[in-house]
Short mmCIF file of C-alpha atoms and ligand atoms in Angstrom, two decimals:
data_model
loop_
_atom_site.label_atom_id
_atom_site.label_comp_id
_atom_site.label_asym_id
_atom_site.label_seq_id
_atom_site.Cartn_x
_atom_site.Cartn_y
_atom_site.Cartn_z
CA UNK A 1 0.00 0.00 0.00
CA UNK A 2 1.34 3.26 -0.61
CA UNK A 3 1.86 4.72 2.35
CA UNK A 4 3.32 1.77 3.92
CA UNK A 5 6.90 2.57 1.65
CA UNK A 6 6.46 6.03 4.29
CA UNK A 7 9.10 5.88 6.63
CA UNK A 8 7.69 7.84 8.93
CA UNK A 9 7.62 5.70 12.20
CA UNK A 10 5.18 7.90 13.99
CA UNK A 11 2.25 5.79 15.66
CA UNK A 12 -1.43 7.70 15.51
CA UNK A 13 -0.15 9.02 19.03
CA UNK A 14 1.74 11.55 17.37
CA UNK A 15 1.52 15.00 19.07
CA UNK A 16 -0.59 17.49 17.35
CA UNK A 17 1.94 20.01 17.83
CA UNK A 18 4.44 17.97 16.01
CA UNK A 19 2.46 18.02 12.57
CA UNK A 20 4.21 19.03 10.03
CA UNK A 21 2.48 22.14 7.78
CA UNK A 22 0.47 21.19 5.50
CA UNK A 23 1.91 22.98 1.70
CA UNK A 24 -0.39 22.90 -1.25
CA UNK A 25 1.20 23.73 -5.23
CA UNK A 26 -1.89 23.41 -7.68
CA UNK A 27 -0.88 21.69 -11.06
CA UNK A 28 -3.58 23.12 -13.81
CA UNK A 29 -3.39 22.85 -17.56
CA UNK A 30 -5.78 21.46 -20.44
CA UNK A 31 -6.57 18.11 -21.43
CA UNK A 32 -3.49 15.67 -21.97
CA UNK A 33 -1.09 18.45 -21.15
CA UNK A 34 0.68 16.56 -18.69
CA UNK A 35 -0.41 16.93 -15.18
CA UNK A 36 -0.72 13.25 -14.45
CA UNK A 37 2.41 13.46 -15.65
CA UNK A 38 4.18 15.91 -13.62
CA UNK A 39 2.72 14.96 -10.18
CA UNK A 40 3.65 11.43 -10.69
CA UNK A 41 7.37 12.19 -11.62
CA UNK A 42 7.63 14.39 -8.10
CA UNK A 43 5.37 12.21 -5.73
CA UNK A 44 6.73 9.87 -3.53
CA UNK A 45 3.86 8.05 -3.14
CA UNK A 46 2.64 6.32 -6.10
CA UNK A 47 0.17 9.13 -7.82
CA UNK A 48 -3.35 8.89 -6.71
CA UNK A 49 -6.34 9.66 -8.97
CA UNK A 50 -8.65 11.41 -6.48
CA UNK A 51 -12.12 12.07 -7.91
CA UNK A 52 -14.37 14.99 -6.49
CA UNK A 53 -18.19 15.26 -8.38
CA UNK A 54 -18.83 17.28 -10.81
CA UNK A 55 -22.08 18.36 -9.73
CA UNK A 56 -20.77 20.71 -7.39
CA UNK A 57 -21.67 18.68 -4.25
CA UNK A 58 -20.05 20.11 -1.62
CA UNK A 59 -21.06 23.55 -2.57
CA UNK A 60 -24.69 24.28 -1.27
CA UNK A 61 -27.74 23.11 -2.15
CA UNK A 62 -28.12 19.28 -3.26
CA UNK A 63 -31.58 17.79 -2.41
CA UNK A 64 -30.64 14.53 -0.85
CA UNK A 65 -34.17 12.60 -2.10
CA UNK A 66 -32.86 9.89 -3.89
CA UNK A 67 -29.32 10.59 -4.72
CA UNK A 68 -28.52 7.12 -4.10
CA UNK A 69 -30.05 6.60 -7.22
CA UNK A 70 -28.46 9.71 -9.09
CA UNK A 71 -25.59 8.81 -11.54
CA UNK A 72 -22.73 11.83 -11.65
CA UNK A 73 -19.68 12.83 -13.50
CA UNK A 74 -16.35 13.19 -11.39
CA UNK A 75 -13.59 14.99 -12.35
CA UNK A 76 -10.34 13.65 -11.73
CA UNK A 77 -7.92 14.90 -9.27
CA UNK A 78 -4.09 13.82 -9.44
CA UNK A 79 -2.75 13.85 -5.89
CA UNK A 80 1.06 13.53 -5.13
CA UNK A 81 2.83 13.96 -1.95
CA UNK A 82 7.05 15.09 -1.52
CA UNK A 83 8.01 15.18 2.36
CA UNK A 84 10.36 17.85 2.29
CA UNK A 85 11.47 17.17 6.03
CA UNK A 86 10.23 16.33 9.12
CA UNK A 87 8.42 20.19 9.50
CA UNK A 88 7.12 20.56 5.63
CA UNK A 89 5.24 17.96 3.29
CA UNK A 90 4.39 19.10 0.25
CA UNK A 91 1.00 18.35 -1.51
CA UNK A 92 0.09 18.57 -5.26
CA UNK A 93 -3.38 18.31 -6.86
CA UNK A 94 -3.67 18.46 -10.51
CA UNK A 95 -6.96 18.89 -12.40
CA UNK A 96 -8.01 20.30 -15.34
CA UNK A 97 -8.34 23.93 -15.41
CA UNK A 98 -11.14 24.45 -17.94
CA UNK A 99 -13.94 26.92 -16.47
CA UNK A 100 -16.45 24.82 -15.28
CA UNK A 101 -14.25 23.17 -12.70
CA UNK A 102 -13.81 26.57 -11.13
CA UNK A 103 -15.64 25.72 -8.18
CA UNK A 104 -13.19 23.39 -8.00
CA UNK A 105 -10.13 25.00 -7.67
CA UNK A 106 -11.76 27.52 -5.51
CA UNK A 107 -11.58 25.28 -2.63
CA UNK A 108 -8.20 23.53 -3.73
CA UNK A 109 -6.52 26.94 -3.87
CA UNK A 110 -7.63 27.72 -0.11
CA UNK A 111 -4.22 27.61 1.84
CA UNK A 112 -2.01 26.68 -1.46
CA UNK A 113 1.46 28.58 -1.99
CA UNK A 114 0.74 28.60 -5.40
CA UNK A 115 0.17 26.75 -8.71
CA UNK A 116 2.05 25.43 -11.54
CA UNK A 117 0.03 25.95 -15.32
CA UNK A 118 1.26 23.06 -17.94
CA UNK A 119 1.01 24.56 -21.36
CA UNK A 120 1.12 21.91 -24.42
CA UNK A 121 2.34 24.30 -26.82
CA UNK A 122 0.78 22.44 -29.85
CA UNK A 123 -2.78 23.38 -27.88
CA UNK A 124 -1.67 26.76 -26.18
CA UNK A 125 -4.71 27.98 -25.42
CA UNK A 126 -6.02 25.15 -23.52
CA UNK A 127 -4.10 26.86 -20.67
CA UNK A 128 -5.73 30.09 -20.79
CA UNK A 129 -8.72 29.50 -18.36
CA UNK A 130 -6.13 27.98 -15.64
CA UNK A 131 -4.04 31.80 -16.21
CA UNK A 132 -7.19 33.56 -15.93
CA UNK A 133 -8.12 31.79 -12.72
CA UNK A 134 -5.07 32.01 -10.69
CA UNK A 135 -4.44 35.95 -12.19
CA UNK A 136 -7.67 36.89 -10.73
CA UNK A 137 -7.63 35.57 -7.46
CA UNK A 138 -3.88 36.71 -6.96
CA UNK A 139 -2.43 33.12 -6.56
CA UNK A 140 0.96 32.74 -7.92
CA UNK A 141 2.03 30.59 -10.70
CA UNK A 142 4.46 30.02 -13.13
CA UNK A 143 4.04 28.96 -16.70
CA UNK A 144 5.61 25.54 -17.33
CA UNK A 145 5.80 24.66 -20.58
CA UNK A 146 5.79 21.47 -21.79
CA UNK A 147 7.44 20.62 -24.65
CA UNK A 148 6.16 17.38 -26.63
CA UNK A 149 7.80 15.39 -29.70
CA UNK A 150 6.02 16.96 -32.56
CA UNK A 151 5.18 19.84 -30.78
CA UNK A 152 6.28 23.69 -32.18
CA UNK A 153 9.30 25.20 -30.28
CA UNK A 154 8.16 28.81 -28.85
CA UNK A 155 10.65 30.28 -26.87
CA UNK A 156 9.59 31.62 -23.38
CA UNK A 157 8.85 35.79 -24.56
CA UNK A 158 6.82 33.67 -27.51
CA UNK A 159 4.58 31.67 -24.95
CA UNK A 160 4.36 34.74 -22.55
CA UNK A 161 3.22 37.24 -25.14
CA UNK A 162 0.98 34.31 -26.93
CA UNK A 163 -0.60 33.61 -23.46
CA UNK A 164 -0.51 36.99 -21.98
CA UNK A 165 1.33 36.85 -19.12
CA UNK A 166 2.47 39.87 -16.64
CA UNK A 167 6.07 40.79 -16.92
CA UNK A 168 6.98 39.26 -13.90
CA UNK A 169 6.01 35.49 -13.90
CA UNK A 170 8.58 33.30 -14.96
CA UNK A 171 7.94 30.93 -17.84
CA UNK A 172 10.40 27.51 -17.82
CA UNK A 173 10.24 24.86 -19.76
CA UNK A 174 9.68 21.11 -18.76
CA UNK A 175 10.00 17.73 -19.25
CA UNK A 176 7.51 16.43 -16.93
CA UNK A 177 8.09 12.82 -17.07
CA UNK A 178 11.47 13.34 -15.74
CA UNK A 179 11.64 13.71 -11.85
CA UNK A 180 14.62 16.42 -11.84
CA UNK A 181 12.57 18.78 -14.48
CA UNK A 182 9.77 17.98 -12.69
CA UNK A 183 10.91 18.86 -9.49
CA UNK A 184 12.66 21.91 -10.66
CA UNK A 185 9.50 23.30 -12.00
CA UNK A 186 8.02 23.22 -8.59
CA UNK A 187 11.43 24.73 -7.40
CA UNK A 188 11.10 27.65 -9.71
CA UNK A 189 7.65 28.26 -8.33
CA UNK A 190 8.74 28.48 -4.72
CA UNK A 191 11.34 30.81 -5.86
CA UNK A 192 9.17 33.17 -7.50
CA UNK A 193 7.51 33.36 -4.73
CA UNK A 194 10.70 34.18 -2.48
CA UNK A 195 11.70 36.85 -4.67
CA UNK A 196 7.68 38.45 -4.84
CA UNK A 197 7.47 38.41 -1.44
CA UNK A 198 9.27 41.00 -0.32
CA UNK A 199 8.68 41.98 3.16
CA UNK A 200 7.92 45.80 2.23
CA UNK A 201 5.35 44.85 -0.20
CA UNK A 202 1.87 46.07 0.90
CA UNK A 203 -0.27 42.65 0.80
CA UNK A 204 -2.30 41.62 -2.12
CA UNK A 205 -5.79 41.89 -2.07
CA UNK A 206 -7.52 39.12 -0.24
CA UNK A 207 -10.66 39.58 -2.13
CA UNK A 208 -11.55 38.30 -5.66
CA UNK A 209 -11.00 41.31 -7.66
CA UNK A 210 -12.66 41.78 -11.05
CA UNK A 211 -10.70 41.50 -14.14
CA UNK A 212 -8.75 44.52 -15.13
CA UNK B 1 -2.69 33.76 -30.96
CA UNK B 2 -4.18 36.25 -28.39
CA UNK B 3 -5.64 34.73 -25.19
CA UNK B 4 -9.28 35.36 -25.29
CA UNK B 5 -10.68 36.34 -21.81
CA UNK B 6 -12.89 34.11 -20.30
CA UNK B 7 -16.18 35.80 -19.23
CA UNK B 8 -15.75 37.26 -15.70
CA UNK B 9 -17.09 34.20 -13.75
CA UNK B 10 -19.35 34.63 -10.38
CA UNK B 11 -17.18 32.45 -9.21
CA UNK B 12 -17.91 29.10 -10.41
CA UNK B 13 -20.75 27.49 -12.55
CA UNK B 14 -22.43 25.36 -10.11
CA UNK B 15 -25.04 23.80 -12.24
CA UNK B 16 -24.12 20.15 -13.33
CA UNK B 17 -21.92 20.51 -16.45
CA UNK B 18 -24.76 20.58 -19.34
CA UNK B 19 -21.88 18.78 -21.27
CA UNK B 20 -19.13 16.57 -21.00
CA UNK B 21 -15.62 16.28 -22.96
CA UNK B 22 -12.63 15.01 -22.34
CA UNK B 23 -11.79 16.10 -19.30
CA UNK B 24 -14.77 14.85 -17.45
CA UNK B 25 -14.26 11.55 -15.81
CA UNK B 26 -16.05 8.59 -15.75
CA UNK B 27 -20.35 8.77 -15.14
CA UNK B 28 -20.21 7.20 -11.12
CA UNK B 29 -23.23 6.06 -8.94
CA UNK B 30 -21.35 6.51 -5.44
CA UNK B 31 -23.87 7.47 -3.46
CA UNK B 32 -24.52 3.49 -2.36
CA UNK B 33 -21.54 3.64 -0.07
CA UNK B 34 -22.42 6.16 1.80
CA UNK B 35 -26.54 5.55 2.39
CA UNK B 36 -27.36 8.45 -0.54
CA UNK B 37 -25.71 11.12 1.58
CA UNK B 38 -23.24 13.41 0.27
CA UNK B 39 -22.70 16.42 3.08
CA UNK B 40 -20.05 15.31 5.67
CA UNK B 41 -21.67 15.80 9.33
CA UNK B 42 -17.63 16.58 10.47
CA UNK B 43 -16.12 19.34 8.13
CA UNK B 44 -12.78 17.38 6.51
CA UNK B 45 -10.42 18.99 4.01
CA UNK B 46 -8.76 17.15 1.34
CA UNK B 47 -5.81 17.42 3.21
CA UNK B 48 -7.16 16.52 6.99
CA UNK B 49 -5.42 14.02 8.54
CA UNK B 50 -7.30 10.85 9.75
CA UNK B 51 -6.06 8.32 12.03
CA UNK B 52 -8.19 5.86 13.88
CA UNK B 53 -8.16 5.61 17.44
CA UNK B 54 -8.34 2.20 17.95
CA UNK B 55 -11.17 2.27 19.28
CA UNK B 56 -14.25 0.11 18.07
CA UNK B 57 -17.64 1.36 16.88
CA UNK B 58 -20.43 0.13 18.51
CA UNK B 59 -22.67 -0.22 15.27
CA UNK B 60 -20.97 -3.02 12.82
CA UNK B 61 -19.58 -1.29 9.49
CA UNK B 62 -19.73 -1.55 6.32
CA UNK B 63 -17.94 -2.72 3.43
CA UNK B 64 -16.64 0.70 2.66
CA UNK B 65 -16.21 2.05 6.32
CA UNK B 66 -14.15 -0.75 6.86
CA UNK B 67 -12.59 -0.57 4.35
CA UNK B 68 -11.77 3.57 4.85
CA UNK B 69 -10.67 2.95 8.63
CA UNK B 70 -8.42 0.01 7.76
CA UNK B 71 -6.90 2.96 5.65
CA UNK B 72 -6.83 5.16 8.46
CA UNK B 73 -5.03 2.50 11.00
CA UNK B 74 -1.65 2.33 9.14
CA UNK B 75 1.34 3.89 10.87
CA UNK B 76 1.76 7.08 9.19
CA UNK B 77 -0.53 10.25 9.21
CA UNK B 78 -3.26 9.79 5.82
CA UNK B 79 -5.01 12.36 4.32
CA UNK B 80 -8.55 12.23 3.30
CA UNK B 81 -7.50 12.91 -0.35
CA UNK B 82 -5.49 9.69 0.25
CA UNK B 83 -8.35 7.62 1.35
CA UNK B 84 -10.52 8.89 -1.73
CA UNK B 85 -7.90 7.50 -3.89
CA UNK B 86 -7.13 4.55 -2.57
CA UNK B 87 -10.56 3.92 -2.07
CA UNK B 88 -11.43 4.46 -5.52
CA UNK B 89 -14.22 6.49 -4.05
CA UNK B 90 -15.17 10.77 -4.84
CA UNK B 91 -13.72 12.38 -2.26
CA UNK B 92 -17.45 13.50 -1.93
CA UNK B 93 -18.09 10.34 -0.74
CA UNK B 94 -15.17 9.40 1.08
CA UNK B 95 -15.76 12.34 3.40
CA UNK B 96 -18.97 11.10 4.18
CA UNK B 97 -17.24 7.85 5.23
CA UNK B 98 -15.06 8.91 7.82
CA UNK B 99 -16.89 11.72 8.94
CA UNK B 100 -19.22 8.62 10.32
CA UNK B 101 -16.73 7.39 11.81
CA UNK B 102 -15.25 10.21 13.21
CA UNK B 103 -18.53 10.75 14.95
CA UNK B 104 -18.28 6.82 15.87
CA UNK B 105 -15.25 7.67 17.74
CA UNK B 106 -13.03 5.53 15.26
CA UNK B 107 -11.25 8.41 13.74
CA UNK B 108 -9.70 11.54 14.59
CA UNK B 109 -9.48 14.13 12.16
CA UNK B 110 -6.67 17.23 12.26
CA UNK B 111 -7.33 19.66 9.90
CA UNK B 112 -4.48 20.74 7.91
CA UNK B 113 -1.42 23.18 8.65
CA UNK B 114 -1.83 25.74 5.99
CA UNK B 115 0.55 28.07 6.56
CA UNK B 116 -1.15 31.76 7.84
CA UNK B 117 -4.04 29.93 8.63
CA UNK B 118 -5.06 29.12 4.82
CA UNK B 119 -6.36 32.01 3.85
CA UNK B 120 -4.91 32.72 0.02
CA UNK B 121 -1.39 34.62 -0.10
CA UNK B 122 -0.85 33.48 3.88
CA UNK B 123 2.31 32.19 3.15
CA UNK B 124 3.17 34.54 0.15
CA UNK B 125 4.96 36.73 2.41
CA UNK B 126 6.89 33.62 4.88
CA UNK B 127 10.33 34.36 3.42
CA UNK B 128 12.21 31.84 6.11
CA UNK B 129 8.91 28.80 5.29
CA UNK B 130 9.66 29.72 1.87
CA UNK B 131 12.92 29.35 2.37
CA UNK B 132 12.85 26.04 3.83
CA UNK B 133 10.58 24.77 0.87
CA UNK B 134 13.06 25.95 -1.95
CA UNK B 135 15.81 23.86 0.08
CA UNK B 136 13.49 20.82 0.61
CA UNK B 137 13.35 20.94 -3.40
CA UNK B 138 16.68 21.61 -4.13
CA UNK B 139 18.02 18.95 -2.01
CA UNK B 140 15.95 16.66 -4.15
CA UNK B 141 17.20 17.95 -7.34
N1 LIG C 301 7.20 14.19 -24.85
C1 LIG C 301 6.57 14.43 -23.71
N2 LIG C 301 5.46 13.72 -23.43
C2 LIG C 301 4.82 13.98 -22.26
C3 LIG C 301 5.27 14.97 -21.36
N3 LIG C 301 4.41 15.04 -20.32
C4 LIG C 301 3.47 14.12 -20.57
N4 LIG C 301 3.69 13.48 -21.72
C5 LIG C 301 2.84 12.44 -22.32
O1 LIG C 301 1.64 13.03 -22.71
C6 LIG C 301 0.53 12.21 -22.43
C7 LIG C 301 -0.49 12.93 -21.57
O2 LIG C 301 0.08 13.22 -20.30
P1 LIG C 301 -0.80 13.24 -18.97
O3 LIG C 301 0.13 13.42 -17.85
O4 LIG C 301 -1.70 12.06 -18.93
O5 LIG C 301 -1.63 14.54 -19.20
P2 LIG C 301 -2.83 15.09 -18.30
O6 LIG C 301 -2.71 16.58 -18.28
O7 LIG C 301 -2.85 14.41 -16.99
O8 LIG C 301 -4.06 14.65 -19.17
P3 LIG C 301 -5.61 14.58 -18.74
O9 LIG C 301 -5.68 14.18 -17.31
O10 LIG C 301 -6.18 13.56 -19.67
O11 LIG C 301 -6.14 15.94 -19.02
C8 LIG C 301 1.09 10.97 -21.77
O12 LIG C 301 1.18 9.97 -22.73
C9 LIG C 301 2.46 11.40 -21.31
O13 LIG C 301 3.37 10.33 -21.32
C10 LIG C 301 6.48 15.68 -21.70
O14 LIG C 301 6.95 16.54 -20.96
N5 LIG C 301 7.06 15.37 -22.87
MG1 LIG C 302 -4.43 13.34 -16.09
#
């Protein structure tokens, strides 16, 4: 079982106090762009396919008359885990980024550092939706683009101006079936986020601003 | 190629997606394992924590409880995402599951660390957490 490879020796006893924090990197990008990809090249657990409903159960209203008998669409979530050290563990959920999994990501990006979007560059626009989100609510991300056999070669200012992106947000290409491009990806990320958070900075609106 | 702005969203379409591509997943009936109900009595996050206690419910299981606190009795801390998965199970559904049998007294529940709290941007500003997650990378690179 997966979690049995976990070396971690703690019994269920373990102290509260001594949990380690809980970090959360979004991986969003169109169909077959590679997110099942990514998270399983990074996870040390073998990558889970976690499935939420599509419905929007969870959310509020759902008349509970019957459901048992309801059939529903899920939408997969890929779920990897890196423990960093004994005080961090990193968690990843990928999912598709199109629109109407919005109320999706609204509660995976509650508490997340900040998100990783996979661009296929042979289907560049499929990412688009995933930029919007995370631009709007003022979650940062980087642009990972991943390049496929076959695929067109756009350099990074090519794939920023194509997609749109702010000045500042880095755009690196990937090869995310390989663990170290993978992982350096995610490392990019985190240092974006080093270098954007500088202490001075007045903080970023909390609230989910309109577009500008 | 321009990127066309998506329409400025209320937030999220909640309606069940009036159609289905690609990236929707496979059409499920999973209400059966948890009695039709799919509201957790016991908030649980994706990322909670769920260990069981050891202790034995009065009321016999089910299949699928069982099978969810068998999950939740292995040595190491598991996260309801975790049990979803391995379950095979919407994480809908799965939080159904042990949220019975957290109120059973089977399992405990710890809601996640987020750093700040986990409100967005919390940890934006955490240059030494930050810090500490760049090396944790880096020392796997
Ligand atoms: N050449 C190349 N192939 C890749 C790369 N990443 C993924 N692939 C391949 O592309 C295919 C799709 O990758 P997935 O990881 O399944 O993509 P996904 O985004 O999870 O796809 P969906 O979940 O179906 O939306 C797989 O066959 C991968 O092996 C890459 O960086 N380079
Ligand atoms: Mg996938």
């Amino acid at each position: 079982m997966a979690y049995a490879a976990d070396c971690d020796t703690r019994g269920p006893a373990a102290t509260a106090a001594a949990r380690p924090v809980t970090l959360k990197i979004l991986v969003a990008g169109g169909f077959g762009a590679g997110k099942t990809t990514l998270v399983g090249a990074v996870s040390e657990i073998p990558p889970l396919c976690t499935e939420e409903l599509l419905s929007g159960i969870g959310a509020d209203a759902d008349p509970l008359d019957g459901v048992d008998t309801k059939t529903s669409t899920t939408v997969a979530l890929d779920f990897g885990r890196i423990t960093l050290d004994t005080g961090h563990v990193l968690y990843l959920f990928g999912t598709p980024g199109q629109e109407r999994f919005w109320f999706l990501w609204e509660e995976l990006s509650a508490g997340a550092l900040g998100a990783v979007v996979l661009a296929d560059t042979r289907r560049l626009a499929d990412c688009f939706p995933a930029v919007d989100f995370f631009e709007r609510r003022g979650i940062v991300f980087v642009v990972a683009v991943n390049e496929f056999d076959g695929g067109h070669r756009y350099t990074a200012g090519e794939v920023r101006e194509a997609v749109g992106l702010a000045p500042g947000v880095p755009v690196v290409h990937c090869d995310a079936r390989l663990t170290g491009s993978a992982t350096a990806v995610l490392a990019e990320l985190v240092h974006h986020l080093l270098s954007t958070a500088a202490p001075a900075v007045p903080a970023q609106p909390t609230d989910r601003g309109e577009p500008t | 190629m321009i990127r066309a702005r998506a329409v400025p969203g209320k937030g999220a379409p909640r309606e069940p997606a009036p159609w289905l591509d690609d990236s929707a997943g496979r059409v499920v009936r999973p209400y059966t394992a948890s009695g039709g109900r799919t509201r957790p009595a016991v908030a649980l996050d994706l990322l909670s924590s769920v260990t069981a206690t050891g202790a034995r419910p009065r009321a016999p299981l089910g299949a699928e409880h069982t099978a969810a606190l068998r999950l939740c009795a292995g040595a190491a801390a598991v996260t309801v995402a975790e049990v979803a998965g391995q379950l095979r199970l919407p994480a809908a559904v799965a939080k159904v599951l042990l949220s019975d049998l957290v109120e059973a007294g089977a399992v405990t529940a710890s809601a996640p660390r987020f750093p700040g709290g986990g409100g967005p941007y919390a940890a934006a500003d955490d240059q030494t957490l930050l810090q500490a997650v760049l090396d944790g990378l880096r020392r796997r690179l």
